[in-house]
Amino acid sequence: MSGPSGAGKDTLVEGLKARHERLLYSVSATTRAPRPGEREGVDYFFLERAEFEKRRTAGEFLEYRDYNGHLYGTPRSFIDKALREGYDVVSKPEVNGALAMKSQFPDAVLIFIVPDKFSHLRSRLETRRTETNEQIAARLEIAHDEFTFVRRFDYLVINEEAQPQQAVDDLEAIVRSERYRIHRYPETRLKELEDS
Ligand code: 5GP
């Protein structure tokens, strides 16, 4: 799930997780400082830049990107293990990271999240008060740049200001219908059905 900062991705991921026990969130690593209330290993793995670089060189990230001066990366081992064990995995990289993941996992489903009005982004970021005015301006500019990639995504979900539950319903509908795609059934299961 990608989308601009302030689109409400965190709330939607939480909402979706609450409805699916076999859905795991992939915690990313970042070099940015924790915001008040953010927890190590839950929201992010907060790393010093040198440590991030060391892990990157060791090939520990599936993908990594610089976003507004900080590094963000998706740890490879967690996703590999979760998929092997049959879990669905959700992560929320910025758009380039999402496209990089799709190239490694062609089965991945890319969902773009936007607020019902782009102008809400500014007010959400201002209310959150975790960034300086300069950082907010940079994030809004990135938001517009990121939206140019929307056509390369599979789905667009609009997170309406007053109705986050609706967006969670939409996400759940996507997860459910994706599970019924023919290519997600093991060949053995199709054979079994045919022979039964
Ligand atoms: P924030 O600082 O607001 O938590 O995240 C900034 C941006 O980095 C967001 O667009 C977020 O989705 C993205 N991001 C978070 N984790 C990752 C990651 O592992 N890889 C990439 N490419 N982007 C990430």
PDB file of C-alpha atoms and ligand atoms in Angstrom:
ATOM      1  CA  MET A   1       0.000   0.000   0.000  1.00  0.00           C
ATOM      2  CA  SER A   2       1.478   3.265  -1.098  1.00  0.00           C
ATOM      3  CA  GLY A   3       0.212   6.788  -1.032  1.00  0.00           C
ATOM      4  CA  PRO A   4       1.052  10.224   0.191  1.00  0.00           C
ATOM      5  CA  SER A   5       2.124  11.007   3.695  1.00  0.00           C
ATOM      6  CA  GLY A   6      -1.055  11.914   5.564  1.00  0.00           C
ATOM      7  CA  ALA A   7      -3.343   9.701   3.453  1.00  0.00           C
ATOM      8  CA  GLY A   8      -4.051   7.556   6.502  1.00  0.00           C
ATOM      9  CA  LYS A   9      -2.196   4.382   5.476  1.00  0.00           C
ATOM     10  CA  ASP A  10      -1.295   3.449   9.068  1.00  0.00           C
ATOM     11  CA  THR A  11      -4.920   3.488  10.217  1.00  0.00           C
ATOM     12  CA  LEU A  12      -6.001   1.468   7.202  1.00  0.00           C
ATOM     13  CA  VAL A  13      -3.288  -1.156   7.731  1.00  0.00           C
ATOM     14  CA  GLU A  14      -4.374  -1.451  11.371  1.00  0.00           C
ATOM     15  CA  GLY A  15      -8.009  -1.796  10.311  1.00  0.00           C
ATOM     16  CA  LEU A  16      -7.171  -4.474   7.775  1.00  0.00           C
ATOM     17  CA  LYS A  17      -4.936  -6.404  10.187  1.00  0.00           C
ATOM     18  CA  ALA A  18      -7.723  -6.484  12.755  1.00  0.00           C
ATOM     19  CA  ARG A  19      -9.911  -8.298  10.240  1.00  0.00           C
ATOM     20  CA  HIS A  20      -7.354 -10.818   8.979  1.00  0.00           C
ATOM     21  CA  GLU A  21      -5.426 -13.068  11.283  1.00  0.00           C
ATOM     22  CA  ARG A  22      -3.321 -14.428   8.450  1.00  0.00           C
ATOM     23  CA  LEU A  23      -2.145 -11.015   7.397  1.00  0.00           C
ATOM     24  CA  LEU A  24       1.169  -9.725   8.711  1.00  0.00           C
ATOM     25  CA  TYR A  25       2.628  -6.252   8.530  1.00  0.00           C
ATOM     26  CA  SER A  26       6.206  -6.034   7.308  1.00  0.00           C
ATOM     27  CA  VAL A  27       8.034  -3.597   9.574  1.00  0.00           C
ATOM     28  CA  SER A  28      10.505  -1.505   7.599  1.00  0.00           C
ATOM     29  CA  ALA A  29      13.879  -0.182   8.656  1.00  0.00           C
ATOM     30  CA  THR A  30      14.560   3.545   8.575  1.00  0.00           C
ATOM     31  CA  THR A  31      17.251   6.042   9.446  1.00  0.00           C
ATOM     32  CA  ARG A  32      14.743   8.725  10.425  1.00  0.00           C
ATOM     33  CA  ALA A  33      14.219   9.508  14.100  1.00  0.00           C
ATOM     34  CA  PRO A  34      11.194   7.993  15.852  1.00  0.00           C
ATOM     35  CA  ARG A  35       8.149  10.240  16.188  1.00  0.00           C
ATOM     36  CA  PRO A  36       6.579  10.509  19.619  1.00  0.00           C
ATOM     37  CA  GLY A  37       4.758   7.269  20.339  1.00  0.00           C
ATOM     38  CA  GLU A  38       6.506   5.224  17.657  1.00  0.00           C
ATOM     39  CA  ARG A  39       7.912   1.945  18.890  1.00  0.00           C
ATOM     40  CA  GLU A  40      11.061   0.097  17.848  1.00  0.00           C
ATOM     41  CA  GLY A  41      10.231  -3.068  15.970  1.00  0.00           C
ATOM     42  CA  VAL A  42       6.540  -2.180  15.751  1.00  0.00           C
ATOM     43  CA  ASP A  43       6.434   0.972  13.646  1.00  0.00           C
ATOM     44  CA  TYR A  44       9.958   0.705  12.286  1.00  0.00           C
ATOM     45  CA  PHE A  45      13.369  -0.679  13.045  1.00  0.00           C
ATOM     46  CA  PHE A  46      15.159   2.606  13.726  1.00  0.00           C
ATOM     47  CA  LEU A  47      18.761   2.316  12.541  1.00  0.00           C
ATOM     48  CA  GLU A  48      21.811   4.525  12.465  1.00  0.00           C
ATOM     49  CA  ARG A  49      22.806   5.287   8.907  1.00  0.00           C
ATOM     50  CA  ALA A  50      25.987   3.200   9.149  1.00  0.00           C
ATOM     51  CA  GLU A  51      24.023   0.180  10.353  1.00  0.00           C
ATOM     52  CA  PHE A  52      21.464   0.640   7.560  1.00  0.00           C
ATOM     53  CA  GLU A  53      24.269   0.814   4.996  1.00  0.00           C
ATOM     54  CA  LYS A  54      25.881  -2.309   6.446  1.00  0.00           C
ATOM     55  CA  ARG A  55      22.635  -4.270   6.127  1.00  0.00           C
ATOM     56  CA  ARG A  56      22.016  -2.886   2.671  1.00  0.00           C
ATOM     57  CA  THR A  57      25.462  -4.028   1.518  1.00  0.00           C
ATOM     58  CA  ALA A  58      24.789  -7.451   3.015  1.00  0.00           C
ATOM     59  CA  GLY A  59      21.692  -7.670   0.780  1.00  0.00           C
ATOM     60  CA  GLU A  60      19.271  -7.697   3.692  1.00  0.00           C
ATOM     61  CA  PHE A  61      16.751  -5.367   2.032  1.00  0.00           C
ATOM     62  CA  LEU A  62      14.330  -6.390  -0.655  1.00  0.00           C
ATOM     63  CA  GLU A  63      14.273  -2.787  -1.711  1.00  0.00           C
ATOM     64  CA  TYR A  64      15.332   0.485  -0.156  1.00  0.00           C
ATOM     65  CA  ARG A  65      14.848   4.125  -1.016  1.00  0.00           C
ATOM     66  CA  ASP A  66      15.840   7.578   0.052  1.00  0.00           C
ATOM     67  CA  TYR A  67      12.727   9.509   0.998  1.00  0.00           C
ATOM     68  CA  ASN A  68      13.171  13.136   1.908  1.00  0.00           C
ATOM     69  CA  GLY A  69      16.743  12.621   3.101  1.00  0.00           C
ATOM     70  CA  HIS A  70      16.212   9.432   5.097  1.00  0.00           C
ATOM     71  CA  LEU A  71      16.662   5.813   4.092  1.00  0.00           C
ATOM     72  CA  TYR A  72      13.818   3.307   4.261  1.00  0.00           C
ATOM     73  CA  GLY A  73      14.097  -0.395   3.470  1.00  0.00           C
ATOM     74  CA  THR A  74      12.076  -3.591   3.495  1.00  0.00           C
ATOM     75  CA  PRO A  75      13.796  -6.465   5.316  1.00  0.00           C
ATOM     76  CA  ARG A  76      13.890  -9.472   3.018  1.00  0.00           C
ATOM     77  CA  SER A  77      13.986 -12.338   5.534  1.00  0.00           C
ATOM     78  CA  PHE A  78      10.682 -11.500   7.247  1.00  0.00           C
ATOM     79  CA  ILE A  79       8.741 -11.390   3.992  1.00  0.00           C
ATOM     80  CA  ASP A  80      10.331 -14.586   2.654  1.00  0.00           C
ATOM     81  CA  LYS A  81       9.477 -16.476   5.845  1.00  0.00           C
ATOM     82  CA  ALA A  82       5.923 -15.113   6.128  1.00  0.00           C
ATOM     83  CA  LEU A  83       5.112 -15.978   2.514  1.00  0.00           C
ATOM     84  CA  ARG A  84       6.611 -19.451   2.900  1.00  0.00           C
ATOM     85  CA  GLU A  85       4.327 -19.978   5.894  1.00  0.00           C
ATOM     86  CA  GLY A  86       1.288 -18.946   3.885  1.00  0.00           C
ATOM     87  CA  TYR A  87       0.633 -15.496   5.331  1.00  0.00           C
ATOM     88  CA  ASP A  88      -0.450 -12.492   3.357  1.00  0.00           C
ATOM     89  CA  VAL A  89       1.989  -9.661   3.900  1.00  0.00           C
ATOM     90  CA  VAL A  90       1.184  -5.987   3.790  1.00  0.00           C
ATOM     91  CA  SER A  91       3.766  -3.227   3.660  1.00  0.00           C
ATOM     92  CA  LYS A  92       3.648   0.462   2.928  1.00  0.00           C
ATOM     93  CA  PRO A  93       6.627   1.565   0.880  1.00  0.00           C
ATOM     94  CA  GLU A  94       6.691   4.769  -1.138  1.00  0.00           C
ATOM     95  CA  VAL A  95       5.872   4.284  -4.821  1.00  0.00           C
ATOM     96  CA  ASN A  96       9.324   3.405  -6.153  1.00  0.00           C
ATOM     97  CA  GLY A  97       9.731   0.812  -3.431  1.00  0.00           C
ATOM     98  CA  ALA A  98       6.319  -0.636  -4.309  1.00  0.00           C
ATOM     99  CA  LEU A  99       7.256  -0.944  -7.969  1.00  0.00           C
ATOM    100  CA  ALA A 100      10.590  -2.536  -7.035  1.00  0.00           C
ATOM    101  CA  MET A 101       8.713  -5.068  -4.908  1.00  0.00           C
ATOM    102  CA  LYS A 102       6.354  -5.858  -7.758  1.00  0.00           C
ATOM    103  CA  SER A 103       9.291  -6.628 -10.008  1.00  0.00           C
ATOM    104  CA  GLN A 104      10.581  -9.138  -7.445  1.00  0.00           C
ATOM    105  CA  PHE A 105       7.136 -10.498  -6.582  1.00  0.00           C
ATOM    106  CA  PRO A 106       4.998 -10.236  -9.734  1.00  0.00           C
ATOM    107  CA  ASP A 107       2.109 -11.614  -7.645  1.00  0.00           C
ATOM    108  CA  ALA A 108       2.185  -8.569  -5.389  1.00  0.00           C
ATOM    109  CA  VAL A 109      -0.894  -6.367  -5.441  1.00  0.00           C
ATOM    110  CA  LEU A 110      -0.169  -2.650  -5.494  1.00  0.00           C
ATOM    111  CA  ILE A 111      -2.774  -0.459  -3.849  1.00  0.00           C
ATOM    112  CA  PHE A 112      -2.583   3.311  -3.965  1.00  0.00           C
ATOM    113  CA  ILE A 113      -4.244   5.177  -1.076  1.00  0.00           C
ATOM    114  CA  VAL A 114      -5.333   8.799  -1.392  1.00  0.00           C
ATOM    115  CA  PRO A 115      -7.510  11.099   0.686  1.00  0.00           C
ATOM    116  CA  ASP A 116     -10.736  12.270  -0.972  1.00  0.00           C
ATOM    117  CA  LYS A 117      -9.119  15.669  -1.424  1.00  0.00           C
ATOM    118  CA  PHE A 118      -5.435  16.335  -1.848  1.00  0.00           C
ATOM    119  CA  SER A 119      -5.890  19.496   0.192  1.00  0.00           C
ATOM    120  CA  HIS A 120      -6.621  17.303   3.223  1.00  0.00           C
ATOM    121  CA  LEU A 121      -3.009  16.141   3.226  1.00  0.00           C
ATOM    122  CA  ARG A 122      -1.729  19.485   4.384  1.00  0.00           C
ATOM    123  CA  SER A 123      -4.248  19.744   7.198  1.00  0.00           C
ATOM    124  CA  ARG A 124      -3.579  16.181   8.345  1.00  0.00           C
ATOM    125  CA  LEU A 125       0.165  16.739   8.414  1.00  0.00           C
ATOM    126  CA  GLU A 126      -0.301  20.061  10.200  1.00  0.00           C
ATOM    127  CA  THR A 127      -2.576  18.483  12.803  1.00  0.00           C
ATOM    128  CA  ARG A 128      -0.108  15.637  13.331  1.00  0.00           C
ATOM    129  CA  ARG A 129       2.592  18.217  14.070  1.00  0.00           C
ATOM    130  CA  THR A 130       5.428  15.732  13.689  1.00  0.00           C
ATOM    131  CA  GLU A 131       7.147  17.627  10.883  1.00  0.00           C
ATOM    132  CA  THR A 132       8.412  21.151  10.455  1.00  0.00           C
ATOM    133  CA  ASN A 133       6.679  23.433   7.919  1.00  0.00           C
ATOM    134  CA  GLU A 134       9.578  22.848   5.558  1.00  0.00           C
ATOM    135  CA  GLN A 135       9.266  19.075   5.862  1.00  0.00           C
ATOM    136  CA  ILE A 136       5.506  19.289   5.329  1.00  0.00           C
ATOM    137  CA  ALA A 137       6.053  21.295   2.144  1.00  0.00           C
ATOM    138  CA  ALA A 138       8.562  18.691   0.923  1.00  0.00           C
ATOM    139  CA  ARG A 139       6.136  15.843   1.696  1.00  0.00           C
ATOM    140  CA  LEU A 140       3.317  17.594  -0.200  1.00  0.00           C
ATOM    141  CA  GLU A 141       5.551  18.035  -3.206  1.00  0.00           C
ATOM    142  CA  ILE A 142       6.521  14.350  -3.065  1.00  0.00           C
ATOM    143  CA  ALA A 143       2.797  13.478  -2.806  1.00  0.00           C
ATOM    144  CA  HIS A 144       2.082  15.128  -6.149  1.00  0.00           C
ATOM    145  CA  ASP A 145       5.123  13.501  -7.760  1.00  0.00           C
ATOM    146  CA  GLU A 146       4.069  10.110  -6.409  1.00  0.00           C
ATOM    147  CA  PHE A 147       0.570  10.414  -7.822  1.00  0.00           C
ATOM    148  CA  THR A 148       2.021  10.395 -11.325  1.00  0.00           C
ATOM    149  CA  PHE A 149       2.766   6.685 -10.714  1.00  0.00           C
ATOM    150  CA  VAL A 150      -0.832   5.778  -9.882  1.00  0.00           C
ATOM    151  CA  ARG A 151      -1.476   4.220 -13.292  1.00  0.00           C
ATOM    152  CA  ARG A 152       1.137   1.561 -12.609  1.00  0.00           C
ATOM    153  CA  PHE A 153      -0.762   0.403  -9.541  1.00  0.00           C
ATOM    154  CA  ASP A 154      -3.461  -2.268  -9.466  1.00  0.00           C
ATOM    155  CA  TYR A 155      -6.024  -0.519  -7.266  1.00  0.00           C
ATOM    156  CA  LEU A 156      -6.850   2.959  -6.007  1.00  0.00           C
ATOM    157  CA  VAL A 157      -8.611   3.300  -2.659  1.00  0.00           C
ATOM    158  CA  ILE A 158      -9.962   6.661  -1.581  1.00  0.00           C
ATOM    159  CA  ASN A 159      -9.761   7.182   2.157  1.00  0.00           C
ATOM    160  CA  GLU A 160     -12.639   9.558   2.830  1.00  0.00           C
ATOM    161  CA  GLU A 161     -12.035  11.893   5.717  1.00  0.00           C
ATOM    162  CA  ALA A 162     -15.130  10.967   7.693  1.00  0.00           C
ATOM    163  CA  GLN A 163     -15.316   7.279   6.751  1.00  0.00           C
ATOM    164  CA  PRO A 164     -12.101   5.324   7.271  1.00  0.00           C
ATOM    165  CA  GLN A 165     -14.172   2.153   7.774  1.00  0.00           C
ATOM    166  CA  GLN A 166     -15.316   2.401   4.175  1.00  0.00           C
ATOM    167  CA  ALA A 167     -11.715   2.351   2.966  1.00  0.00           C
ATOM    168  CA  VAL A 168     -10.975  -0.664   5.179  1.00  0.00           C
ATOM    169  CA  ASP A 169     -14.017  -2.400   3.641  1.00  0.00           C
ATOM    170  CA  ASP A 170     -12.637  -1.611   0.192  1.00  0.00           C
ATOM    171  CA  LEU A 171      -9.237  -3.034   1.113  1.00  0.00           C
ATOM    172  CA  GLU A 172     -10.844  -6.137   2.514  1.00  0.00           C
ATOM    173  CA  ALA A 173     -12.778  -6.601  -0.732  1.00  0.00           C
ATOM    174  CA  ILE A 174      -9.497  -6.415  -2.637  1.00  0.00           C
ATOM    175  CA  VAL A 175      -7.804  -8.975  -0.374  1.00  0.00           C
ATOM    176  CA  ARG A 176     -10.768 -11.332  -0.661  1.00  0.00           C
ATOM    177  CA  SER A 177     -11.123 -11.158  -4.404  1.00  0.00           C
ATOM    178  CA  GLU A 178      -7.383 -11.452  -4.991  1.00  0.00           C
ATOM    179  CA  ARG A 179      -7.486 -14.782  -3.158  1.00  0.00           C
ATOM    180  CA  TYR A 180      -9.840 -16.221  -5.774  1.00  0.00           C
ATOM    181  CA  ARG A 181      -7.633 -15.432  -8.742  1.00  0.00           C
ATOM    182  CA  ILE A 182      -6.963 -18.588 -10.711  1.00  0.00           C
ATOM    183  CA  HIS A 183      -3.212 -18.183 -10.620  1.00  0.00           C
ATOM    184  CA  ARG A 184      -3.222 -18.197  -6.810  1.00  0.00           C
ATOM    185  CA  TYR A 185      -4.613 -21.744  -6.670  1.00  0.00           C
ATOM    186  CA  PRO A 186      -1.872 -24.361  -6.583  1.00  0.00           C
ATOM    187  CA  GLU A 187      -1.947 -26.546  -9.686  1.00  0.00           C
ATOM    188  CA  THR A 188      -2.378 -29.559  -7.356  1.00  0.00           C
ATOM    189  CA  ARG A 189      -5.626 -28.077  -5.986  1.00  0.00           C
ATOM    190  CA  LEU A 190      -7.039 -27.570  -9.472  1.00  0.00           C
ATOM    191  CA  LYS A 191      -6.155 -31.144 -10.380  1.00  0.00           C
ATOM    192  CA  GLU A 192      -7.698 -32.422  -7.158  1.00  0.00           C
ATOM    193  CA  LEU A 193     -10.955 -30.625  -7.972  1.00  0.00           C
ATOM    194  CA  GLU A 194     -11.019 -32.004 -11.445  1.00  0.00           C
ATOM    195  CA  ASP A 195     -10.390 -35.532 -10.268  1.00  0.00           C
ATOM    196  CA  SER A 196     -12.878 -35.473  -7.396  1.00  0.00           C
TER     197      SER A 196
HETATM  198  P1  5GP B   1       7.301   8.174   7.182  1.00  0.00           P
HETATM  199  O1  5GP B   1       8.536   8.939   7.500  1.00  0.00           O
HETATM  200  O2  5GP B   1       6.103   9.068   6.987  1.00  0.00           O
HETATM  201  O3  5GP B   1       7.027   7.051   8.159  1.00  0.00           O
HETATM  202  O4  5GP B   1       7.547   7.456   5.780  1.00  0.00           O
HETATM  203  C1  5GP B   1       7.950   8.211   4.663  1.00  0.00           C
HETATM  204  C2  5GP B   1       7.692   7.426   3.401  1.00  0.00           C
HETATM  205  O5  5GP B   1       8.514   6.258   3.352  1.00  0.00           O
HETATM  206  C3  5GP B   1       6.250   6.922   3.302  1.00  0.00           C
HETATM  207  O6  5GP B   1       5.794   7.117   1.965  1.00  0.00           O
HETATM  208  C4  5GP B   1       6.376   5.475   3.623  1.00  0.00           C
HETATM  209  O7  5GP B   1       5.335   4.755   3.030  1.00  0.00           O
HETATM  210  C5  5GP B   1       7.720   5.154   3.012  1.00  0.00           C
HETATM  211  N1  5GP B   1       8.319   3.918   3.511  1.00  0.00           N
HETATM  212  C6  5GP B   1       8.178   3.339   4.714  1.00  0.00           C
HETATM  213  N2  5GP B   1       8.850   2.190   4.779  1.00  0.00           N
HETATM  214  C7  5GP B   1       9.418   2.004   3.566  1.00  0.00           C
HETATM  215  C8  5GP B   1      10.235   0.973   2.989  1.00  0.00           C
HETATM  216  O8  5GP B   1      10.584  -0.031   3.600  1.00  0.00           O
HETATM  217  N3  5GP B   1      10.625   1.148   1.705  1.00  0.00           N
HETATM  218  C9  5GP B   1      10.273   2.218   0.969  1.00  0.00           C
HETATM  219  N4  5GP B   1      10.682   2.272  -0.291  1.00  0.00           N
HETATM  220  N5  5GP B   1       9.505   3.207   1.473  1.00  0.00           N
HETATM  221  C10 5GP B   1       9.087   3.115   2.756  1.00  0.00           C
END
